[in-house]
C-alpha positions in Angstrom: 22.2 -56.4 -12.0 23.9 -53.4 -13.6 20.6 -52.4 -15.2 18.8 -52.7 -11.9 21.6 -50.6 -10.2 21.3 -47.9 -12.9 17.5 -47.8 -12.6 17.8 -47.6 -8.8 20.2 -44.7 -9.1 18.1 -43.0 -11.7 15.0 -43.4 -9.5 16.9 -42.2 -6.5 18.1 -39.0 -8.5 14.5 -38.4 -9.7 13.4 -38.7 -6.0 16.0 -36.2 -4.9 15.1 -33.9 -7.7 11.4 -34.1 -6.8 12.3 -33.6 -3.1 14.3 -30.5 -3.9 11.5 -29.1 -6.0 8.9 -29.8 -3.3 11.1 -28.3 -0.6 11.7 -25.2 -2.6 8.0 -24.8 -3.3 7.2 -25.3 0.4 10.0 -23.0 1.6 9.4 -20.3 -0.8 5.7 -20.3 0.1 6.7 -20.2 3.8 9.1 -17.4 3.2 6.4 -15.6 1.2 4.0 -16.0 4.1 6.6 -14.8 6.5 7.2 -11.7 4.4 3.5 -11.0 4.1 3.1 -11.5 7.9 5.9 -9.0 8.6 4.3 -6.5 6.2 0.9 -7.0 7.9 2.4 -6.3 11.3 4.0 -3.2 10.0 0.7 -1.9 8.5 -1.1 -2.7 11.7 1.5 -0.6 13.6 1.1 2.3 11.2 -2.7 2.0 11.4 -2.5 2.2 15.2 -0.3 5.2 15.2 -2.5 6.9 12.6 -5.5 6.2 14.8 -3.8 7.7 17.8 -2.8 10.8 15.9 -6.4 11.2 14.6 -7.8 10.8 18.1 -5.4 13.5 19.5 -6.3 15.7 16.5 -10.0 15.5 17.1 -9.6 15.8 20.8 -7.6 19.1 20.3 -10.3 20.3 17.7 -13.0 19.6 20.2 -11.1 21.6 22.9 -10.5 24.5 20.5 -14.2 24.6 19.4 -15.3 24.7 23.1 -12.9 27.6 23.7 -14.1 29.4 20.7 -17.8 29.0 21.9 -16.9 30.2 25.4 -15.1 33.3 23.8 -18.2 34.0 21.7 -20.4 33.8 24.7 -18.1 36.1 26.6 -18.1 38.5 23.7 -21.9 38.5 23.4 -22.3 39.1 27.1 -19.8 42.0 27.0 -21.6 43.6 24.0 -25.0 43.1 25.6 -23.8 44.7 28.9 -22.3 47.6 27.0 -25.5 48.0 24.9 -27.7 48.1 28.0 -25.4 50.4 29.8 -24.6 52.9 27.1 -27.8 52.9 24.9 -30.8 52.8 27.2 -31.3 56.5 27.5 -30.3 57.4 23.9 -32.7 54.7 22.6 -35.6 56.2 24.6 -34.7 59.7 23.2 -34.6 58.3 19.8 -38.0 56.7 20.2 -39.5 59.9 21.3 -37.9 61.9 18.5 -39.3 59.3 16.0 -42.7 59.5 17.5 -42.8 63.2 17.3 -41.4 63.2 13.8 -43.9 60.6 12.7 -46.8 62.8 13.9 -45.6 65.8 11.9 -44.2 63.9 8.9 -46.3 63.9 5.8 -45.6 60.8 3.6 -46.0 61.1 0.0 -46.4 58.3 -2.6 -43.3 57.8 -4.7 -43.2 59.5 -8.0 -42.9 57.7 -11.2 -40.3 59.4 -13.4 -40.3 56.7 -16.1 -41.3 57.9 -19.7 -44.8 57.2 -20.5 -45.0 55.1 -23.7 -48.2 54.2 -25.5 -48.9 50.6 -25.9 -49.4 51.0 -29.7 -45.7 52.4 -30.0 -44.3 49.1 -28.7 
């Protein structure tokens, strides 16, 4: 009987040891999964905040680009109005002056001042 009692106690101890090892493996795996889930939740939160920040950035960029376009249009209209207001008569006078000068202007061909070198000298 004592051999049977000793073997029973030994088997019981081995069973407890195996139970502890299995429990540690399962709990450590569960703990690891919980840690990973918390990290995933944290990263998802950061991603959402980054997405919101990017959306606000691009929205503001779009607004600024529209304002810039409107400013360029206003500038162009202002310059065009000034050009038509201030240069209509002077441009007509300039056109007349150019036409008169063109009729009296004698155009000569450009002169070649380069040294003449014979082909045999090269």
